[in-house]
PDB file of C-alpha atoms in Angstrom:
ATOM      1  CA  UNK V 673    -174.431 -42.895  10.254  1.00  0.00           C
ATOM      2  CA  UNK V 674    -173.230 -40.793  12.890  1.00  0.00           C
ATOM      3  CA  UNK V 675    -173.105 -36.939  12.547  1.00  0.00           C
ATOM      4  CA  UNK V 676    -170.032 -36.508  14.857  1.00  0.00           C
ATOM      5  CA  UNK V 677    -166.503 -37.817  15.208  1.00  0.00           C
ATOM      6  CA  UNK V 678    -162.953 -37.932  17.264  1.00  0.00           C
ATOM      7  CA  UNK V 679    -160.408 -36.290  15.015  1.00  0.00           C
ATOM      8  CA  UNK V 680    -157.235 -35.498  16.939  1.00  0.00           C
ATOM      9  CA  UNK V 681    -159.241 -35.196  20.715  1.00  0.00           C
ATOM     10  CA  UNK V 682    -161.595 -33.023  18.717  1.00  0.00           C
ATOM     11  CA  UNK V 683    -165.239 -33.857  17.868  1.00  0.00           C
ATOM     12  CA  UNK V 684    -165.659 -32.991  14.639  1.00  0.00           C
ATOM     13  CA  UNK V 685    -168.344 -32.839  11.483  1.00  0.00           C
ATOM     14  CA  UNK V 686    -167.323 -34.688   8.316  1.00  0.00           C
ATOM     15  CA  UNK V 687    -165.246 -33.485   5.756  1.00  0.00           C
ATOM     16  CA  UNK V 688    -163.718 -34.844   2.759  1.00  0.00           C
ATOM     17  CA  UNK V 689    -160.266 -36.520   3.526  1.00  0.00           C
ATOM     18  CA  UNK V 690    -160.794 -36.609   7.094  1.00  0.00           C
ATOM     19  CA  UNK V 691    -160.558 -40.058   9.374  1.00  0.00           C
ATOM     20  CA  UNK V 692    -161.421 -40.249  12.863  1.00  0.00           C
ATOM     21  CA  UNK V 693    -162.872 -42.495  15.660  1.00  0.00           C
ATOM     22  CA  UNK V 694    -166.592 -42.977  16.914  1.00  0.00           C
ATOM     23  CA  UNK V 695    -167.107 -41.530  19.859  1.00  0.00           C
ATOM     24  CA  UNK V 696    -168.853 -44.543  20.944  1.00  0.00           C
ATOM     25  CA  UNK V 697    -167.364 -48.023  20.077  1.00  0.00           C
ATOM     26  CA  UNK V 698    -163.859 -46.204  19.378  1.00  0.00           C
ATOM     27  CA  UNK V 699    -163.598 -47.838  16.061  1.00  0.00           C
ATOM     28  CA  UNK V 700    -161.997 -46.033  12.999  1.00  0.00           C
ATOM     29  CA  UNK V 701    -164.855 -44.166  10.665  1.00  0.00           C
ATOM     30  CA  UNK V 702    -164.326 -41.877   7.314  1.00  0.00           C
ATOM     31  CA  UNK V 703    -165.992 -38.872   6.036  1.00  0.00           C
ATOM     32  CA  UNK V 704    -168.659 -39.042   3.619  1.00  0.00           C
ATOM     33  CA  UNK V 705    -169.231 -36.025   1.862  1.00  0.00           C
ATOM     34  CA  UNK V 706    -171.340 -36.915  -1.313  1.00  0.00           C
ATOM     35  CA  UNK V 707    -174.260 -35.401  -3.578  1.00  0.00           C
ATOM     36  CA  UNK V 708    -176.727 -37.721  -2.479  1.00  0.00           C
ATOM     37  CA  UNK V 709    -176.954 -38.684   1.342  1.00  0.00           C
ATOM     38  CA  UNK V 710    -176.278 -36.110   3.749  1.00  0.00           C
ATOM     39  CA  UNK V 711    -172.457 -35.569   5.062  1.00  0.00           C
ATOM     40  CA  UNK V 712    -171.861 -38.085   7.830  1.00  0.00           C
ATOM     41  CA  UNK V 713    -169.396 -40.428   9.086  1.00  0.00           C
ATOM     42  CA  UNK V 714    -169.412 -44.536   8.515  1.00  0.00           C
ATOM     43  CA  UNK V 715    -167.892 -47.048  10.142  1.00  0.00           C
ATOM     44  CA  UNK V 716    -165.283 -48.550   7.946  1.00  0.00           C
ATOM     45  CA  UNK V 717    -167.159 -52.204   8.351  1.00  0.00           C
ATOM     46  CA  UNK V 718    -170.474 -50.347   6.849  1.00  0.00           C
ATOM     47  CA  UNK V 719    -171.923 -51.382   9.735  1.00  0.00           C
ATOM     48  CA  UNK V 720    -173.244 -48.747  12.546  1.00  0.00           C
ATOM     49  CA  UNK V 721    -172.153 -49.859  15.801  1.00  0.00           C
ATOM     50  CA  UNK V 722    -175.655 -48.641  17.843  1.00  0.00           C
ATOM     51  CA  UNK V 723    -178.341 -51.030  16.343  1.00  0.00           C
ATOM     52  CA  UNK V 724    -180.661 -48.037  16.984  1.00  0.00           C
ATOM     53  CA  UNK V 725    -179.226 -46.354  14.084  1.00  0.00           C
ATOM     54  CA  UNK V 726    -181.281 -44.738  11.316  1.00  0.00           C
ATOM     55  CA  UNK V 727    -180.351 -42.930   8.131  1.00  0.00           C
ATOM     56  CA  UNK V 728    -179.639 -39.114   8.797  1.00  0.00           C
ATOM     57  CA  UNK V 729    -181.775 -36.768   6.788  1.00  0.00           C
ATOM     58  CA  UNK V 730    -181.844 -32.853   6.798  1.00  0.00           C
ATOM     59  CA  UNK V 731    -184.792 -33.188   8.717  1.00  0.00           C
ATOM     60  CA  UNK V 732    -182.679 -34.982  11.846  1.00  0.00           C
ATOM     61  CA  UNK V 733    -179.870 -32.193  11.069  1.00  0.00           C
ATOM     62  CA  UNK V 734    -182.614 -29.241  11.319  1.00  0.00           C
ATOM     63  CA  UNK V 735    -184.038 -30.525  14.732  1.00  0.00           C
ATOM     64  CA  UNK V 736    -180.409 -30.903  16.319  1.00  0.00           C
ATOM     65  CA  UNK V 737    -179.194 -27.391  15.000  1.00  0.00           C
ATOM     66  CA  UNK V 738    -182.125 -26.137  17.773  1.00  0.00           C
ATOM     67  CA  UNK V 739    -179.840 -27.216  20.377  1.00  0.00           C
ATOM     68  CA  UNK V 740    -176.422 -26.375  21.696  1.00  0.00           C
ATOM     69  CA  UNK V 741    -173.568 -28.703  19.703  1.00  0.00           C
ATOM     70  CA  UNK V 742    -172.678 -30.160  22.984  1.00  0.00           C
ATOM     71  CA  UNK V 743    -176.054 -31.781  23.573  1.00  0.00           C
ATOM     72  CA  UNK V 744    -175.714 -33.733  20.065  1.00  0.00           C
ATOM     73  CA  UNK V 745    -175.242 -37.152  20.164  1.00  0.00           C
ATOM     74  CA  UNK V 746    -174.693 -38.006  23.495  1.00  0.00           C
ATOM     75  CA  UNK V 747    -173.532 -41.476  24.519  1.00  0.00           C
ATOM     76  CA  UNK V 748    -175.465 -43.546  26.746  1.00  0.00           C
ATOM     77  CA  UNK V 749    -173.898 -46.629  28.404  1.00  0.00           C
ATOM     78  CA  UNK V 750    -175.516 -49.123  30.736  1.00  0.00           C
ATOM     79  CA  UNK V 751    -172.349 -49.903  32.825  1.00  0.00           C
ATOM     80  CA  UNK V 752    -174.128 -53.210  33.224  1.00  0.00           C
ATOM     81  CA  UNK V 753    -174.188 -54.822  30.423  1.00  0.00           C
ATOM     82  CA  UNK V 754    -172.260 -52.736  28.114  1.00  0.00           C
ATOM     83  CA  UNK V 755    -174.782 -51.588  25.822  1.00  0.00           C
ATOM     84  CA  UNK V 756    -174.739 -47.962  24.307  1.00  0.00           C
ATOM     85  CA  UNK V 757    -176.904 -45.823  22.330  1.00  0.00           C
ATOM     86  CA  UNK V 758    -176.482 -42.143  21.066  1.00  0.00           C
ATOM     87  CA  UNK V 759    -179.192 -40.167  21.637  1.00  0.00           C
ATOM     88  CA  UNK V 760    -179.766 -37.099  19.363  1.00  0.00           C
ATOM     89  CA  UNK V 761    -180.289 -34.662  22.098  1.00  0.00           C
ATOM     90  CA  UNK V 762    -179.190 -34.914  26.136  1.00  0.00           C
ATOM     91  CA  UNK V 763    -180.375 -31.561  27.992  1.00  0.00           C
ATOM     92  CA  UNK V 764    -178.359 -30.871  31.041  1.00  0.00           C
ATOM     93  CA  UNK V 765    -181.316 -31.479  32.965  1.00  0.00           C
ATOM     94  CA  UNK V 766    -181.523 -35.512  32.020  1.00  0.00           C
ATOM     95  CA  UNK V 767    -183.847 -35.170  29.432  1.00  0.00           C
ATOM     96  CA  UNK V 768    -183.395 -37.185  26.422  1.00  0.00           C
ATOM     97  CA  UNK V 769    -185.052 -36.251  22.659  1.00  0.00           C
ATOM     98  CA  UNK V 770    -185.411 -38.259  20.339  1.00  0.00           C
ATOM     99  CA  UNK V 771    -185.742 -37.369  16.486  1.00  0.00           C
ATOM    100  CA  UNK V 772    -187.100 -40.175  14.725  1.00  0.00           C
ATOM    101  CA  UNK V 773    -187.916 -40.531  11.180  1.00  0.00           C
ATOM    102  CA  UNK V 774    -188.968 -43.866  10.647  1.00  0.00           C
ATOM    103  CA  UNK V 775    -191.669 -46.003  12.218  1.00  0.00           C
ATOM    104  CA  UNK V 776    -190.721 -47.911  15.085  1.00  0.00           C
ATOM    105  CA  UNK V 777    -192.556 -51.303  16.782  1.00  0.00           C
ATOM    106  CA  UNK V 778    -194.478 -51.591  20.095  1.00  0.00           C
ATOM    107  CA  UNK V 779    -191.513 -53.716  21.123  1.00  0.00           C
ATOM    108  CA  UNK V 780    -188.538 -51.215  19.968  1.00  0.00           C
ATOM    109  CA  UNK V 781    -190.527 -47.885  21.166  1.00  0.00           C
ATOM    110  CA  UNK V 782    -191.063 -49.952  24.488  1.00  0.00           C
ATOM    111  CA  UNK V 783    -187.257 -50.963  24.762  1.00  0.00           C
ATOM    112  CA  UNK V 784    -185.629 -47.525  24.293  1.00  0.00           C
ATOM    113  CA  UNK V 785    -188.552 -46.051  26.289  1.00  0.00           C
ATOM    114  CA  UNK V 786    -186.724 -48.373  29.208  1.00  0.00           C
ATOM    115  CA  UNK V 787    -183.237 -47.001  28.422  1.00  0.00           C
ATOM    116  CA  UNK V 788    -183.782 -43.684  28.460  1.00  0.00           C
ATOM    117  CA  UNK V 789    -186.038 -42.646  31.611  1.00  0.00           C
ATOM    118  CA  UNK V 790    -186.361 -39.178  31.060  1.00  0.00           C
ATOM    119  CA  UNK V 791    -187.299 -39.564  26.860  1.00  0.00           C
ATOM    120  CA  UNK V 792    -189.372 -37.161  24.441  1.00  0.00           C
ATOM    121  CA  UNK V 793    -189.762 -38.256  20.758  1.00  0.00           C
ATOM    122  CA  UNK V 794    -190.282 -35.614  17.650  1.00  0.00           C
ATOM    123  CA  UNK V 795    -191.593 -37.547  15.083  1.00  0.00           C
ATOM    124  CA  UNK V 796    -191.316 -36.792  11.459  1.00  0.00           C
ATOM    125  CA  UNK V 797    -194.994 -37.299  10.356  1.00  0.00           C
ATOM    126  CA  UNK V 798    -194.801 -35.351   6.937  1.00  0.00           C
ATOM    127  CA  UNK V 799    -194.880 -38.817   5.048  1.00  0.00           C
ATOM    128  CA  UNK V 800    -198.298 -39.868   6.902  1.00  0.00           C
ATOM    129  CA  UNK V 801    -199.917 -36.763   7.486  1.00  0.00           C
ATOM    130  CA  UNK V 802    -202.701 -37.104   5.549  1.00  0.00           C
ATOM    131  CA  UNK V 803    -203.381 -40.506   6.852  1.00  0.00           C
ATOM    132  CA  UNK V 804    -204.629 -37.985   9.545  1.00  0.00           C
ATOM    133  CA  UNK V 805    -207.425 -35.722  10.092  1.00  0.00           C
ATOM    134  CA  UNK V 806    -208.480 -33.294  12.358  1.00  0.00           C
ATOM    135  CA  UNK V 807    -212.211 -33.801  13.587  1.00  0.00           C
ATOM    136  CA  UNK V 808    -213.415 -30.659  15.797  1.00  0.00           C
ATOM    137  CA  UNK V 809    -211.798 -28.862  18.592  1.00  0.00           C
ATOM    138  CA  UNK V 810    -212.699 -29.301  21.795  1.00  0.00           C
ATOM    139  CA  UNK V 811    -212.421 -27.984  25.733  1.00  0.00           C
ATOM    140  CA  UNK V 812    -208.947 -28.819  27.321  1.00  0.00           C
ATOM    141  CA  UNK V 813    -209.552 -32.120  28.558  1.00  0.00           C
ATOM    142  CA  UNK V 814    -207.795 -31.623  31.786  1.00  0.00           C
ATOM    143  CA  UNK V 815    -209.708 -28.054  32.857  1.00  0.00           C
ATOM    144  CA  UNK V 816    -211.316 -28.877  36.112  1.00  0.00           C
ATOM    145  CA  UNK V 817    -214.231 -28.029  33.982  1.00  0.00           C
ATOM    146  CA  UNK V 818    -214.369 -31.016  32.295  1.00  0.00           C
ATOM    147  CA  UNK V 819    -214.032 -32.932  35.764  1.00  0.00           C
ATOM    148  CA  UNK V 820    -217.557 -34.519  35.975  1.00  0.00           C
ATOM    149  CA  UNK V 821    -217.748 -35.379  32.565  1.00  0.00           C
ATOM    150  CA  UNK V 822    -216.575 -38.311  29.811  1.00  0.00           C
ATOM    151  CA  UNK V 823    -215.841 -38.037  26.423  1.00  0.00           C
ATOM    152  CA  UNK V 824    -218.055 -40.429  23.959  1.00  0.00           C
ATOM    153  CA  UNK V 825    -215.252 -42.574  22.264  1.00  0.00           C
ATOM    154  CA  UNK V 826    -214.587 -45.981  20.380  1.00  0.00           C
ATOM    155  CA  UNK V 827    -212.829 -49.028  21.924  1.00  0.00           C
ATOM    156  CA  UNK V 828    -209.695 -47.388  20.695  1.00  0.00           C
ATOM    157  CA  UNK V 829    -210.041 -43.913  22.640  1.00  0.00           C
ATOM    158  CA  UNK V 830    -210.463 -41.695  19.326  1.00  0.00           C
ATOM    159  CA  UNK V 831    -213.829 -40.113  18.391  1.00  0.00           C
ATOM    160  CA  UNK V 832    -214.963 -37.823  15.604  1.00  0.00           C
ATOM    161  CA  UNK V 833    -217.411 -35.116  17.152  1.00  0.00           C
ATOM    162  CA  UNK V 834    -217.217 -33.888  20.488  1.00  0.00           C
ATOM    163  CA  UNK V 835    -219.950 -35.632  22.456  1.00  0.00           C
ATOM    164  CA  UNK V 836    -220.292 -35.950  26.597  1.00  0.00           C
ATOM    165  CA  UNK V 837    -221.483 -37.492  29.327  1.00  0.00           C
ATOM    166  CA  UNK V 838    -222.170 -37.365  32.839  1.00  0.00           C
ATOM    167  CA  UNK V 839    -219.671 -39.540  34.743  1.00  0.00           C
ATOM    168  CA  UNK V 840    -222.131 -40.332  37.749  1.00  0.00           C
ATOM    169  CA  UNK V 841    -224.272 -41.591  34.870  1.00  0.00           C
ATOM    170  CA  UNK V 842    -222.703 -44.748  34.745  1.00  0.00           C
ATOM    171  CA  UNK V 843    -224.205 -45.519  38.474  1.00  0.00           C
ATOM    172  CA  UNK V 844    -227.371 -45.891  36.682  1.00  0.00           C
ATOM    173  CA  UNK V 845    -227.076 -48.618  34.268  1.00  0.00           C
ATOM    174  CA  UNK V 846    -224.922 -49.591  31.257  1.00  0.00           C
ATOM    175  CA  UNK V 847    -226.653 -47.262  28.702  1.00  0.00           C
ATOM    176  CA  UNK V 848    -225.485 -43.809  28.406  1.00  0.00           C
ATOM    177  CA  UNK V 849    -226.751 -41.412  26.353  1.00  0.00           C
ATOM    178  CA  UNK V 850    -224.404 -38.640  24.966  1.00  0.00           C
ATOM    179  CA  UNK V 851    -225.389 -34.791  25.737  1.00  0.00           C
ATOM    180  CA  UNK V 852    -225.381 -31.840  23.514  1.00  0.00           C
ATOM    181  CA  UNK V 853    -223.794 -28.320  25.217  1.00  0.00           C
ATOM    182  CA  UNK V 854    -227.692 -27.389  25.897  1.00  0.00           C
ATOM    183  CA  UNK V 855    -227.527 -27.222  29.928  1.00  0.00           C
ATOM    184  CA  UNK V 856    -226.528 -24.677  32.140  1.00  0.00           C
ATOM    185  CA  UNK V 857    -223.467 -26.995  33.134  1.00  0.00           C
ATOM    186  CA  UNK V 858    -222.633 -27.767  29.334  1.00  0.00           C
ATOM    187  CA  UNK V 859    -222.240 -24.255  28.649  1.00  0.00           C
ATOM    188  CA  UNK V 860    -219.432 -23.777  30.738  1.00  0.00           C
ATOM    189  CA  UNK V 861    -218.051 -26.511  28.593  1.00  0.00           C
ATOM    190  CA  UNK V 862    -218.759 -24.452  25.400  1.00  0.00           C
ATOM    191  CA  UNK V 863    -217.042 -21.290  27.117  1.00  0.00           C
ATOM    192  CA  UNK V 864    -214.213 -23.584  28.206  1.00  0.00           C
ATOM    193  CA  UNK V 865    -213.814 -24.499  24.666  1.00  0.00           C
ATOM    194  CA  UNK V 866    -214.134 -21.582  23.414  1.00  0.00           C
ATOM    195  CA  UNK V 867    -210.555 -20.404  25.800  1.00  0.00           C
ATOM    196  CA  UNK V 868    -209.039 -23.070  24.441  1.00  0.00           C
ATOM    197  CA  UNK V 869    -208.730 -21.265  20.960  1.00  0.00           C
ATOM    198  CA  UNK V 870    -208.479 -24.501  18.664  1.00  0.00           C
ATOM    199  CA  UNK V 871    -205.987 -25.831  20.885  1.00  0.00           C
ATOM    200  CA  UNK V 872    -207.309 -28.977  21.457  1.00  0.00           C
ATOM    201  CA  UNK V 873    -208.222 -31.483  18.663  1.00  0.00           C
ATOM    202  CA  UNK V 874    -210.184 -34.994  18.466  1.00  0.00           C
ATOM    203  CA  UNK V 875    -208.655 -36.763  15.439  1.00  0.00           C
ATOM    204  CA  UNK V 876    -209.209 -39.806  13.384  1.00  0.00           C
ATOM    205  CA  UNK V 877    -205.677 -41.910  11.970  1.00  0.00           C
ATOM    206  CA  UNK V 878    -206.021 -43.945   9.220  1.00  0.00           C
ATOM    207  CA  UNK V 879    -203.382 -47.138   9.018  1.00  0.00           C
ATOM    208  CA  UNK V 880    -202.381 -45.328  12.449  1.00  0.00           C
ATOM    209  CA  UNK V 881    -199.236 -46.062  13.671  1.00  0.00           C
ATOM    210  CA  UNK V 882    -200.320 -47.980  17.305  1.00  0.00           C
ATOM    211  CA  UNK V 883    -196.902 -47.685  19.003  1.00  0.00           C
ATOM    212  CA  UNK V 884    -196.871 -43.588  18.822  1.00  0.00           C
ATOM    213  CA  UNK V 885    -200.667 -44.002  19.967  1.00  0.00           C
ATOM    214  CA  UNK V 886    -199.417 -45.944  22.726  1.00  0.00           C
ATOM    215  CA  UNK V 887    -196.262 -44.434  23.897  1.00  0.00           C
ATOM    216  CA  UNK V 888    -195.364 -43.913  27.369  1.00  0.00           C
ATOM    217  CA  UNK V 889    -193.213 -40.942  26.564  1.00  0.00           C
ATOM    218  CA  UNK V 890    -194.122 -37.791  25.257  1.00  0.00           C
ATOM    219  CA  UNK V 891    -194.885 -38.138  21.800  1.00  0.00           C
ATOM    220  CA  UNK V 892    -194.868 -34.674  19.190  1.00  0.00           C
ATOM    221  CA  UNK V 893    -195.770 -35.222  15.709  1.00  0.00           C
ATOM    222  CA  UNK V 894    -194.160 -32.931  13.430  1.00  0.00           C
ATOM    223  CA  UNK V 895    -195.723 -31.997   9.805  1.00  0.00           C
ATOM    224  CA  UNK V 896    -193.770 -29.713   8.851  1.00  0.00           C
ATOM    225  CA  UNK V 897    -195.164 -26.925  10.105  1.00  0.00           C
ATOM    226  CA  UNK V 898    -195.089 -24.424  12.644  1.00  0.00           C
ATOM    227  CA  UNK V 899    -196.963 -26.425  14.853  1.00  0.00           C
ATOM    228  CA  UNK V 900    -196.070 -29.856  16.847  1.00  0.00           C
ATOM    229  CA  UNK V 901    -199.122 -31.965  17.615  1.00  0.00           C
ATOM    230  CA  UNK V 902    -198.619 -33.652  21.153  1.00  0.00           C
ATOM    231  CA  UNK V 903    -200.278 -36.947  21.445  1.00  0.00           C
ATOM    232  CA  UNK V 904    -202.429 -37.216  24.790  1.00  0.00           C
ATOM    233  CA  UNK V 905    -204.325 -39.022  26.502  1.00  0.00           C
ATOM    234  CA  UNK V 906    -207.129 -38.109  29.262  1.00  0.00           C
ATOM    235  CA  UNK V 907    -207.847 -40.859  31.815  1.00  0.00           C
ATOM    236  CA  UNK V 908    -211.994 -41.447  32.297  1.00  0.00           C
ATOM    237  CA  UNK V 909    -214.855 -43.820  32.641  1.00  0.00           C
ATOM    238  CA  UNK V 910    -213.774 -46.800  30.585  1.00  0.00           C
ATOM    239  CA  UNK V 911    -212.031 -46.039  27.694  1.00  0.00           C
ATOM    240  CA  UNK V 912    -209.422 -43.132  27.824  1.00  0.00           C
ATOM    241  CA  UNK V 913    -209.585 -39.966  25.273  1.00  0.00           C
ATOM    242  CA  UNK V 914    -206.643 -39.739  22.975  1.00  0.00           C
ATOM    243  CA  UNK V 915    -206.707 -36.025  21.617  1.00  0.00           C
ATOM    244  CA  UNK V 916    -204.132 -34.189  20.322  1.00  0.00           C
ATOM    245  CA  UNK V 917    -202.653 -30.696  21.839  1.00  0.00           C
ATOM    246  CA  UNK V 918    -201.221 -27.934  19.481  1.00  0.00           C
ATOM    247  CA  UNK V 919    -197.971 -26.963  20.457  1.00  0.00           C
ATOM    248  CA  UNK V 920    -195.827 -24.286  18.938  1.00  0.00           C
ATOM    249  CA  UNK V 921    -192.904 -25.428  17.985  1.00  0.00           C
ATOM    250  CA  UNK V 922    -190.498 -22.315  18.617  1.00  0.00           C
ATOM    251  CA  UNK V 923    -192.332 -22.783  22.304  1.00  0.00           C
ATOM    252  CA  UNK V 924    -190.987 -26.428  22.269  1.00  0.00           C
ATOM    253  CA  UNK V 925    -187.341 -25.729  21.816  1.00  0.00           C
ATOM    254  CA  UNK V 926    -187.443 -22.621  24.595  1.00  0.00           C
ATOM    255  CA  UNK V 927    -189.131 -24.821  26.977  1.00  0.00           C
ATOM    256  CA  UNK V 928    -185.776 -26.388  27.582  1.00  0.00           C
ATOM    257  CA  UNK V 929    -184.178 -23.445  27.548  1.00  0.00           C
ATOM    258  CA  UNK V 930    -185.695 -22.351  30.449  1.00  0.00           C
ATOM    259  CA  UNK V 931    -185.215 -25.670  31.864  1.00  0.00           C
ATOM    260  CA  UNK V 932    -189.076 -27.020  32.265  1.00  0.00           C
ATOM    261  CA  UNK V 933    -189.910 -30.542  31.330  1.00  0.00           C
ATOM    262  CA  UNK V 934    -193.272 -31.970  29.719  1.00  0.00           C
ATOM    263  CA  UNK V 935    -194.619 -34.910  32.056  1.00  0.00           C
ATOM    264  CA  UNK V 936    -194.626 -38.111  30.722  1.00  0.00           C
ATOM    265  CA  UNK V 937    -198.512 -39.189  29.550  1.00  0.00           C
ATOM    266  CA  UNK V 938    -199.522 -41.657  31.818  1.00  0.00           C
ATOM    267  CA  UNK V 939    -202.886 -42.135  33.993  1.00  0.00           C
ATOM    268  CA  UNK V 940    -200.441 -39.595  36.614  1.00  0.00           C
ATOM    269  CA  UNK V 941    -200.506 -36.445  34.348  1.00  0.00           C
ATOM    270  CA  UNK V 942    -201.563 -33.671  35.582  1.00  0.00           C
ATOM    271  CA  UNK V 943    -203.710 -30.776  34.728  1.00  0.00           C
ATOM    272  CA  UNK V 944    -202.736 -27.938  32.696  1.00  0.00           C
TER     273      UNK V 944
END
């Protein structure tokens, strides 16, 4: 299902009665305007020629209409070996974003992840958002506040109430005992918090979806809301925190209008 094709030199939207060409493989595909699925153009051998291909929903359609037509559906070709995939947004910067409705595996996040180096995903979470829950707000993890401390977590790097410790305290044996905010040094923690202004969230996932939790990219769940939830993690002692960071999402789309990126979440990430 593509949402854009060659009609006469011009890339066009489907309409009934109209044949063109796919922008990608070149092959001949047909409008289809029906009741049920949402306009689009098919290949005429019903079979998509990027195997990346999911079925369009309004939900895709909404997310592209944020961006400029000519940054819809731009080809990518590996000169190499030939292989192409459209991505449904390409900033003129070199930044790729991905809309993406249905769950992907480790191994197919990790693969287009590797074709496109500069890649953000927008996930549509409204099918599994109650699978998760929002534990307590926290200080920004990456406030220089929060420097000499670690965040109590499981093996998996999510936790359910904010609990700390002393980094340093590790040089003293394997037991660690977590701290309430009742020092003179934890207080700055609770006033750091307290900035943040429920920005910040520890969260628990139910049948969580490991790939997203483990994506190299930027990952933004979206619930429908006003409000993306970034995926993040913060690098420590052992185990890292994975927390997520409220984002609005009308400040999203005008952060690449303005041309600024979001860093990729790895260990390198810096402060903010």
């Amino acid at each position: 299902m593509i949402r854009y094709a060659n009609v006469n030199g011009e890339i066009r939207v489907p309409e009934t009665g109209l044949k063109g060409y796919c922008p990608g493989c070149g092959n001949p595909v047909t409008a289809k305007c029906g009741f049920i699925k949402i306009h689009h153009w098919a290949h005429l051998k019903h079979m998509d020629c990027d195997r990346w291909w999911e079925p369009m929903t309004q939900w895709h359609l909404d997310w592209q209409d944020n961006f400029p037509k000519e940054w819809r559906e731009k080809i990518f070709r590996n000169e190499i070996t030939g292989e192409f995939h459209r991505a449904d947004i390409q900033t003129p910067e070199g930044i790729t974003i991905e809309f993406q409705h249905s769950h992907l595996s480790t191994g197919e996040l990790l693969s287009r992840n590797n074709f496109y180096k500069k890649l953000i995903w927008v996930i549509n979470a409204q099918s599994f958002k109650n699978n998760i829950r929002l534990n307590a707000a926290i200080p920004n993890p990456r406030s220089s506040i929060m420097d000499p401390f670690n965040f109590s977590v499981s093996y998996e790097g999510l936790a359910s109430s904010p609990q700390y410790f002393v980094k340093d305290d590790l040089q003293h044996g394997p037991l660690v005992y977590s701290k309430g905010l009742n020092t003179e040094q934890l207080k700055a923690i609770a006033d750091c918090q307290e900035s943040g202004a429920e920005t910040y969230w520890l969260f628990n996932w139910s049948y969580k979806h490991r790939s997203w939790l483990n994506s190299e990219a930027p990952v933004f769940l979206d619930f429908g809301e006003d409000t993306l939830y970034w995926i993040r993690k913060r690098p420590q002692v052992g185990t890292s925190l994975i927390y997520l960071q409220c984002i609005k999402k009308r400040d999203f789309i005008a952060k690449y209008a303005v041309n600024e990126v979001f860093e990729r979440t790895s260990n390198n990430d810096s402060k903010d």
